[in-house]
């Protein structure tokens, strides 16, 4: 008894000590190196059961119990669970829909069957129903590239298992072991994301545009993991070209976020000059353009100065890669995949990008007190403008030629970009096609393409925007959230090209978010005049909209805007700006 009394007094003394010092004991040895995850996790209950292997209720029993809200805790009550019962011939399975695309894994809580041995199950994740129902093969392109989406594990008896790290909306579970009973108390998705506020917003009289703006924002949000990825299923890498439309969306929706600098710096640090970022010369140019646009929005001179040495060296390298007033870039010569089989178009696009990059470099060098380098960049850009290459029918190249000033935007739009409306658009360079349309004052055409092209993905069940898309795919296709009926095309499994054939195709790709920043810039009307948003211009272009309202984040706070079209066609605006922000009209 004295022994237990002594221990009790000792415990009281420890508690008293920590209560007085207001400090808790460390949860780990502080001498260990550690990194705190920038993300949070939430657990999502399935929205519906899409399919079971047994409609008779013999081998899959009480599946609807798995649609109950869970706790993540096994218990001894033994109620409200689902049973999968296998035999020598049958492996029962269930397909779940979690309602929207997420990044993360799955949590499984088991109950207490008679046999206490672990049970082997197969888990398949999918961005579409057809992907979750597929096996790894060389026919429809289902893969475990970059993220495991099809694997077999053992789950415990009366316990919990958490597994998986991929992009998915659907998950299928099959009981693999023969002659076993699997009692599933809960199956929940583990949703991993940065818990950050949506500071920017967009709402208009057209709900389809509103959904498109929100879907683009959510697509990029999912890719803001520890680094800024291109896709949450594939490739899960920092691709610098992909980052440009992503960063424009982040500026528009979230404002300043550390994932941008972290990813830009990683690309810089692993690419010593004269190397090209990701092995692609255009992607090193995008790095410069991102820094220009990031500085315009955030005005962070201290961060920009950290890029000075590398920036100057990269600009020298780019200037070296010109010959006879033409771009002469080596490395992988790439704009985007759909344009890759048009070398003349690629050359025209790279030439235009070279001019855009050197002009942006001149701006940055002026800010960084590098006047000689600024002059060198300007002079080289001026020389390059003496030559105007042919876009060769490439909408990607025509857009860049217009944005660089090499081709009148009206000409690029009417003769190339508008041909066939949204035909030969791409989800990446579609953003620059929209920008070129805006420069040509074709706001009606741009809005129509946003509604039809990006809206076409929503019509196919998308909750995030895809790596690529063609409206022609939809003519006889079932949406991604259904089992594909006989006689219908599989929108995910039957289409795609290049690196995104069939089910390998990423259905959450950050480069596809262009309409989000475009709508805020050109319809809500916000453009940056002075770095750090100290001066902004607000010039709305409502097109056929009756009204639009929204917010835009600046380093000084959020700008609030509402525009209403009057009976005579004029626009009445109400604008609230934080202190330190000047508005031009």
PDB file of N, CA and C in Angstrom, residues 37-40 102-104 191-199 215-233 236-238 242-243 245-263 294 298 464 508-511 513 516 553:
ATOM      1  N   UNK A  37       3.678  18.124 -40.934  1.00  0.00           N
ATOM      2  CA  UNK A  37       2.893  18.089 -42.157  1.00  0.00           C
ATOM      3  C   UNK A  37       2.071  19.372 -42.260  1.00  0.00           C
ATOM      4  N   UNK A  38       2.065  19.959 -43.442  1.00  0.00           N
ATOM      5  CA  UNK A  38       1.327  21.208 -43.651  1.00  0.00           C
ATOM      6  C   UNK A  38      -0.149  20.955 -43.910  1.00  0.00           C
ATOM      7  N   UNK A  39      -0.526  19.692 -43.959  1.00  0.00           N
ATOM      8  CA  UNK A  39      -1.904  19.342 -44.306  1.00  0.00           C
ATOM      9  C   UNK A  39      -2.667  18.852 -43.076  1.00  0.00           C
ATOM     10  N   UNK A  40      -3.978  18.831 -43.216  1.00  0.00           N
ATOM     11  CA  UNK A  40      -4.843  18.221 -42.222  1.00  0.00           C
ATOM     12  C   UNK A  40      -5.524  17.026 -42.881  1.00  0.00           C
ATOM     13  N   UNK A 102     -10.663  13.421 -54.190  1.00  0.00           N
ATOM     14  CA  UNK A 102      -9.845  13.822 -53.043  1.00  0.00           C
ATOM     15  C   UNK A 102      -8.444  13.253 -53.195  1.00  0.00           C
ATOM     16  N   UNK A 103      -7.517  13.759 -52.390  1.00  0.00           N
ATOM     17  CA  UNK A 103      -6.186  13.182 -52.239  1.00  0.00           C
ATOM     18  C   UNK A 103      -6.122  12.542 -50.862  1.00  0.00           C
ATOM     19  N   UNK A 104      -5.679  11.280 -50.821  1.00  0.00           N
ATOM     20  CA  UNK A 104      -5.551  10.623 -49.525  1.00  0.00           C
ATOM     21  C   UNK A 104      -5.623   9.122 -49.644  1.00  0.00           C
ATOM     22  N   UNK A 191      -9.158  12.208 -46.261  1.00  0.00           N
ATOM     23  CA  UNK A 191      -9.002  13.383 -47.116  1.00  0.00           C
ATOM     24  C   UNK A 191      -7.876  14.241 -46.563  1.00  0.00           C
ATOM     25  N   UNK A 192      -6.759  14.363 -47.308  1.00  0.00           N
ATOM     26  CA  UNK A 192      -5.593  15.154 -46.894  1.00  0.00           C
ATOM     27  C   UNK A 192      -5.505  16.422 -47.739  1.00  0.00           C
ATOM     28  N   UNK A 193      -5.449  17.577 -47.086  1.00  0.00           N
ATOM     29  CA  UNK A 193      -5.441  18.839 -47.819  1.00  0.00           C
ATOM     30  C   UNK A 193      -4.928  19.949 -46.907  1.00  0.00           C
ATOM     31  N   UNK A 194      -4.539  21.056 -47.511  1.00  0.00           N
ATOM     32  CA  UNK A 194      -4.169  22.247 -46.743  1.00  0.00           C
ATOM     33  C   UNK A 194      -5.438  22.953 -46.278  1.00  0.00           C
ATOM     34  N   UNK A 195      -5.517  23.206 -45.000  1.00  0.00           N
ATOM     35  CA  UNK A 195      -6.699  23.850 -44.420  1.00  0.00           C
ATOM     36  C   UNK A 195      -6.522  25.361 -44.528  1.00  0.00           C
ATOM     37  N   UNK A 196      -6.859  25.901 -45.690  1.00  0.00           N
ATOM     38  CA  UNK A 196      -6.656  27.320 -45.970  1.00  0.00           C
ATOM     39  C   UNK A 196      -7.963  27.924 -46.463  1.00  0.00           C
ATOM     40  N   UNK A 197      -8.209  29.194 -46.164  1.00  0.00           N
ATOM     41  CA  UNK A 197      -9.475  29.815 -46.575  1.00  0.00           C
ATOM     42  C   UNK A 197      -9.478  30.190 -48.047  1.00  0.00           C
ATOM     43  N   UNK A 198     -10.651  30.120 -48.657  1.00  0.00           N
ATOM     44  CA  UNK A 198     -10.868  30.613 -50.011  1.00  0.00           C
ATOM     45  C   UNK A 198     -11.167  32.108 -49.896  1.00  0.00           C
ATOM     46  N   UNK A 199     -10.118  32.922 -50.073  1.00  0.00           N
ATOM     47  CA  UNK A 199     -10.264  34.370 -49.927  1.00  0.00           C
ATOM     48  C   UNK A 199     -10.900  34.994 -51.164  1.00  0.00           C
ATOM     49  N   UNK A 215     -14.707  24.787 -59.423  1.00  0.00           N
ATOM     50  CA  UNK A 215     -14.039  23.527 -59.735  1.00  0.00           C
ATOM     51  C   UNK A 215     -12.562  23.754 -60.027  1.00  0.00           C
ATOM     52  N   UNK A 216     -12.237  24.832 -60.755  1.00  0.00           N
ATOM     53  CA  UNK A 216     -10.836  25.153 -60.989  1.00  0.00           C
ATOM     54  C   UNK A 216     -10.100  25.443 -59.700  1.00  0.00           C
ATOM     55  N   UNK A 217     -10.744  26.202 -58.798  1.00  0.00           N
ATOM     56  CA  UNK A 217     -10.125  26.504 -57.508  1.00  0.00           C
ATOM     57  C   UNK A 217      -9.880  25.224 -56.716  1.00  0.00           C
ATOM     58  N   UNK A 218     -10.861  24.334 -56.692  1.00  0.00           N
ATOM     59  CA  UNK A 218     -10.724  23.086 -55.934  1.00  0.00           C
ATOM     60  C   UNK A 218      -9.668  22.165 -56.554  1.00  0.00           C
ATOM     61  N   UNK A 219      -9.572  22.160 -57.878  1.00  0.00           N
ATOM     62  CA  UNK A 219      -8.556  21.347 -58.554  1.00  0.00           C
ATOM     63  C   UNK A 219      -7.164  21.733 -58.091  1.00  0.00           C
ATOM     64  N   UNK A 220      -6.885  23.024 -58.058  1.00  0.00           N
ATOM     65  CA  UNK A 220      -5.558  23.481 -57.608  1.00  0.00           C
ATOM     66  C   UNK A 220      -5.386  23.237 -56.116  1.00  0.00           C
ATOM     67  N   UNK A 221      -6.436  23.456 -55.337  1.00  0.00           N
ATOM     68  CA  UNK A 221      -6.345  23.228 -53.893  1.00  0.00           C
ATOM     69  C   UNK A 221      -5.891  21.802 -53.608  1.00  0.00           C
ATOM     70  N   UNK A 222      -6.450  20.822 -54.310  1.00  0.00           N
ATOM     71  CA  UNK A 222      -6.054  19.434 -54.081  1.00  0.00           C
ATOM     72  C   UNK A 222      -4.580  19.207 -54.406  1.00  0.00           C
ATOM     73  N   UNK A 223      -4.060  19.948 -55.383  1.00  0.00           N
ATOM     74  CA  UNK A 223      -2.656  19.773 -55.774  1.00  0.00           C
ATOM     75  C   UNK A 223      -1.687  20.566 -54.902  1.00  0.00           C
ATOM     76  N   UNK A 224      -2.208  21.350 -53.962  1.00  0.00           N
ATOM     77  CA  UNK A 224      -1.350  22.075 -53.024  1.00  0.00           C
ATOM     78  C   UNK A 224      -1.048  21.161 -51.826  1.00  0.00           C
ATOM     79  N   UNK A 225      -0.265  20.125 -52.088  1.00  0.00           N
ATOM     80  CA  UNK A 225       0.124  19.199 -51.038  1.00  0.00           C
ATOM     81  C   UNK A 225       1.395  19.748 -50.366  1.00  0.00           C
ATOM     82  N   UNK A 226       2.325  18.916 -49.965  1.00  0.00           N
ATOM     83  CA  UNK A 226       3.561  19.460 -49.385  1.00  0.00           C
ATOM     84  C   UNK A 226       4.284  20.326 -50.415  1.00  0.00           C
ATOM     85  N   UNK A 227       4.166  19.943 -51.680  1.00  0.00           N
ATOM     86  CA  UNK A 227       4.633  20.771 -52.798  1.00  0.00           C
ATOM     87  C   UNK A 227       3.441  20.977 -53.733  1.00  0.00           C
ATOM     88  N   UNK A 228       3.610  21.835 -54.718  1.00  0.00           N
ATOM     89  CA  UNK A 228       2.551  22.100 -55.683  1.00  0.00           C
ATOM     90  C   UNK A 228       2.695  21.112 -56.830  1.00  0.00           C
ATOM     91  N   UNK A 229       1.798  20.135 -56.833  1.00  0.00           N
ATOM     92  CA  UNK A 229       1.849  19.075 -57.833  1.00  0.00           C
ATOM     93  C   UNK A 229       1.082  19.458 -59.089  1.00  0.00           C
ATOM     94  N   UNK A 230       1.324  18.660 -60.146  1.00  0.00           N
ATOM     95  CA  UNK A 230       0.517  18.786 -61.362  1.00  0.00           C
ATOM     96  C   UNK A 230      -0.754  17.967 -61.250  1.00  0.00           C
ATOM     97  N   UNK A 231      -0.684  16.798 -60.627  1.00  0.00           N
ATOM     98  CA  UNK A 231      -1.844  15.929 -60.482  1.00  0.00           C
ATOM     99  C   UNK A 231      -1.725  15.109 -59.218  1.00  0.00           C
ATOM    100  N   UNK A 232      -2.852  14.725 -58.632  1.00  0.00           N
ATOM    101  CA  UNK A 232      -2.811  14.003 -57.358  1.00  0.00           C
ATOM    102  C   UNK A 232      -2.799  12.496 -57.532  1.00  0.00           C
ATOM    103  N   UNK A 233      -3.115  12.007 -58.733  1.00  0.00           N
ATOM    104  CA  UNK A 233      -2.906  10.588 -59.027  1.00  0.00           C
ATOM    105  C   UNK A 233      -1.593  10.399 -59.776  1.00  0.00           C
ATOM    106  N   UNK A 236       2.181  13.754 -59.679  1.00  0.00           N
ATOM    107  CA  UNK A 236       2.513  14.109 -58.304  1.00  0.00           C
ATOM    108  C   UNK A 236       3.917  14.723 -58.210  1.00  0.00           C
ATOM    109  N   UNK A 237       4.247  15.576 -59.178  1.00  0.00           N
ATOM    110  CA  UNK A 237       5.567  16.180 -59.264  1.00  0.00           C
ATOM    111  C   UNK A 237       5.440  17.694 -59.443  1.00  0.00           C
ATOM    112  N   UNK A 238       6.554  18.385 -59.217  1.00  0.00           N
ATOM    113  CA  UNK A 238       6.620  19.826 -59.466  1.00  0.00           C
ATOM    114  C   UNK A 238       7.039  20.025 -60.922  1.00  0.00           C
ATOM    115  N   UNK A 242       3.403  23.555 -65.652  1.00  0.00           N
ATOM    116  CA  UNK A 242       2.074  23.353 -65.077  1.00  0.00           C
ATOM    117  C   UNK A 242       1.786  24.382 -63.987  1.00  0.00           C
ATOM    118  N   UNK A 243       2.847  24.818 -63.319  1.00  0.00           N
ATOM    119  CA  UNK A 243       2.684  25.715 -62.185  1.00  0.00           C
ATOM    120  C   UNK A 243       2.144  27.083 -62.573  1.00  0.00           C
ATOM    121  N   UNK A 245      -0.357  28.338 -64.663  1.00  0.00           N
ATOM    122  CA  UNK A 245      -1.791  28.544 -64.429  1.00  0.00           C
ATOM    123  C   UNK A 245      -2.200  28.228 -62.995  1.00  0.00           C
ATOM    124  N   UNK A 246      -1.501  27.294 -62.346  1.00  0.00           N
ATOM    125  CA  UNK A 246      -1.809  26.995 -60.943  1.00  0.00           C
ATOM    126  C   UNK A 246      -1.527  28.198 -60.052  1.00  0.00           C
ATOM    127  N   UNK A 247      -0.375  28.835 -60.257  1.00  0.00           N
ATOM    128  CA  UNK A 247      -0.017  29.988 -59.434  1.00  0.00           C
ATOM    129  C   UNK A 247      -0.981  31.147 -59.686  1.00  0.00           C
ATOM    130  N   UNK A 248      -1.415  31.319 -60.924  1.00  0.00           N
ATOM    131  CA  UNK A 248      -2.396  32.364 -61.198  1.00  0.00           C
ATOM    132  C   UNK A 248      -3.701  32.090 -60.453  1.00  0.00           C
ATOM    133  N   UNK A 249      -4.086  30.820 -60.365  1.00  0.00           N
ATOM    134  CA  UNK A 249      -5.280  30.460 -59.595  1.00  0.00           C
ATOM    135  C   UNK A 249      -5.057  30.673 -58.108  1.00  0.00           C
ATOM    136  N   UNK A 250      -3.888  30.304 -57.601  1.00  0.00           N
ATOM    137  CA  UNK A 250      -3.593  30.507 -56.178  1.00  0.00           C
ATOM    138  C   UNK A 250      -3.629  31.990 -55.834  1.00  0.00           C
ATOM    139  N   UNK A 251      -3.020  32.829 -56.675  1.00  0.00           N
ATOM    140  CA  UNK A 251      -3.080  34.274 -56.441  1.00  0.00           C
ATOM    141  C   UNK A 251      -4.522  34.758 -56.366  1.00  0.00           C
ATOM    142  N   UNK A 252      -5.377  34.197 -57.218  1.00  0.00           N
ATOM    143  CA  UNK A 252      -6.765  34.637 -57.328  1.00  0.00           C
ATOM    144  C   UNK A 252      -7.629  34.146 -56.175  1.00  0.00           C
ATOM    145  N   UNK A 253      -7.353  32.934 -55.693  1.00  0.00           N
ATOM    146  CA  UNK A 253      -8.239  32.281 -54.725  1.00  0.00           C
ATOM    147  C   UNK A 253      -7.698  32.334 -53.302  1.00  0.00           C
ATOM    148  N   UNK A 254      -6.419  32.047 -53.137  1.00  0.00           N
ATOM    149  CA  UNK A 254      -5.851  31.875 -51.802  1.00  0.00           C
ATOM    150  C   UNK A 254      -4.903  32.993 -51.385  1.00  0.00           C
ATOM    151  N   UNK A 255      -4.472  33.802 -52.342  1.00  0.00           N
ATOM    152  CA  UNK A 255      -3.466  34.805 -52.016  1.00  0.00           C
ATOM    153  C   UNK A 255      -2.113  34.137 -51.802  1.00  0.00           C
ATOM    154  N   UNK A 256      -1.291  34.722 -50.966  1.00  0.00           N
ATOM    155  CA  UNK A 256       0.055  34.206 -50.753  1.00  0.00           C
ATOM    156  C   UNK A 256      -0.005  32.877 -50.012  1.00  0.00           C
ATOM    157  N   UNK A 257       0.722  31.884 -50.533  1.00  0.00           N
ATOM    158  CA  UNK A 257       0.810  30.592 -49.866  1.00  0.00           C
ATOM    159  C   UNK A 257       2.216  30.036 -50.027  1.00  0.00           C
ATOM    160  N   UNK A 258       2.748  29.480 -48.963  1.00  0.00           N
ATOM    161  CA  UNK A 258       4.149  29.060 -48.952  1.00  0.00           C
ATOM    162  C   UNK A 258       4.447  27.932 -49.937  1.00  0.00           C
ATOM    163  N   UNK A 259       3.429  27.193 -50.388  1.00  0.00           N
ATOM    164  CA  UNK A 259       3.682  26.083 -51.302  1.00  0.00           C
ATOM    165  C   UNK A 259       4.255  26.577 -52.625  1.00  0.00           C
ATOM    166  N   UNK A 260       3.952  27.809 -53.016  1.00  0.00           N
ATOM    167  CA  UNK A 260       4.447  28.340 -54.284  1.00  0.00           C
ATOM    168  C   UNK A 260       5.953  28.549 -54.221  1.00  0.00           C
ATOM    169  N   UNK A 261       6.411  29.303 -53.235  1.00  0.00           N
ATOM    170  CA  UNK A 261       7.850  29.549 -53.105  1.00  0.00           C
ATOM    171  C   UNK A 261       8.611  28.249 -52.870  1.00  0.00           C
ATOM    172  N   UNK A 262       8.051  27.373 -52.067  1.00  0.00           N
ATOM    173  CA  UNK A 262       8.701  26.096 -51.763  1.00  0.00           C
ATOM    174  C   UNK A 262       8.927  25.284 -53.044  1.00  0.00           C
ATOM    175  N   UNK A 263       7.943  25.304 -53.930  1.00  0.00           N
ATOM    176  CA  UNK A 263       8.033  24.526 -55.169  1.00  0.00           C
ATOM    177  C   UNK A 263       8.932  25.197 -56.195  1.00  0.00           C
ATOM    178  N   UNK A 294       4.083  36.494 -59.887  1.00  0.00           N
ATOM    179  CA  UNK A 294       4.014  36.376 -58.427  1.00  0.00           C
ATOM    180  C   UNK A 294       4.386  37.702 -57.773  1.00  0.00           C
ATOM    181  N   UNK A 298       2.127  39.785 -55.199  1.00  0.00           N
ATOM    182  CA  UNK A 298       2.518  39.794 -53.792  1.00  0.00           C
ATOM    183  C   UNK A 298       3.464  40.936 -53.431  1.00  0.00           C
ATOM    184  N   UNK A 464     -13.297  17.746 -60.598  1.00  0.00           N
ATOM    185  CA  UNK A 464     -12.031  18.449 -60.804  1.00  0.00           C
ATOM    186  C   UNK A 464     -11.761  18.429 -62.308  1.00  0.00           C
ATOM    187  N   UNK A 508      -7.508  15.011 -62.362  1.00  0.00           N
ATOM    188  CA  UNK A 508      -7.335  16.182 -61.487  1.00  0.00           C
ATOM    189  C   UNK A 508      -5.968  16.768 -61.785  1.00  0.00           C
ATOM    190  N   UNK A 509      -5.918  17.739 -62.694  1.00  0.00           N
ATOM    191  CA  UNK A 509      -4.652  18.306 -63.140  1.00  0.00           C
ATOM    192  C   UNK A 509      -4.699  19.820 -62.983  1.00  0.00           C
ATOM    193  N   UNK A 510      -3.792  20.346 -62.179  1.00  0.00           N
ATOM    194  CA  UNK A 510      -3.833  21.758 -61.832  1.00  0.00           C
ATOM    195  C   UNK A 510      -3.704  22.698 -63.006  1.00  0.00           C
ATOM    196  N   UNK A 511      -3.039  22.256 -64.082  1.00  0.00           N
ATOM    197  CA  UNK A 511      -2.864  23.159 -65.219  1.00  0.00           C
ATOM    198  C   UNK A 511      -4.178  23.462 -65.935  1.00  0.00           C
ATOM    199  N   UNK A 513      -6.884  24.685 -64.605  1.00  0.00           N
ATOM    200  CA  UNK A 513      -7.700  25.598 -63.786  1.00  0.00           C
ATOM    201  C   UNK A 513      -7.810  26.995 -64.364  1.00  0.00           C
ATOM    202  N   UNK A 516     -10.595  29.856 -63.794  1.00  0.00           N
ATOM    203  CA  UNK A 516     -10.787  30.478 -62.480  1.00  0.00           C
ATOM    204  C   UNK A 516     -10.133  31.862 -62.430  1.00  0.00           C
ATOM    205  N   UNK A 553      -8.098  38.531 -53.272  1.00  0.00           N
ATOM    206  CA  UNK A 553      -7.167  38.734 -52.156  1.00  0.00           C
ATOM    207  C   UNK A 553      -5.967  39.580 -52.555  1.00  0.00           C
TER     208      UNK A 553
END
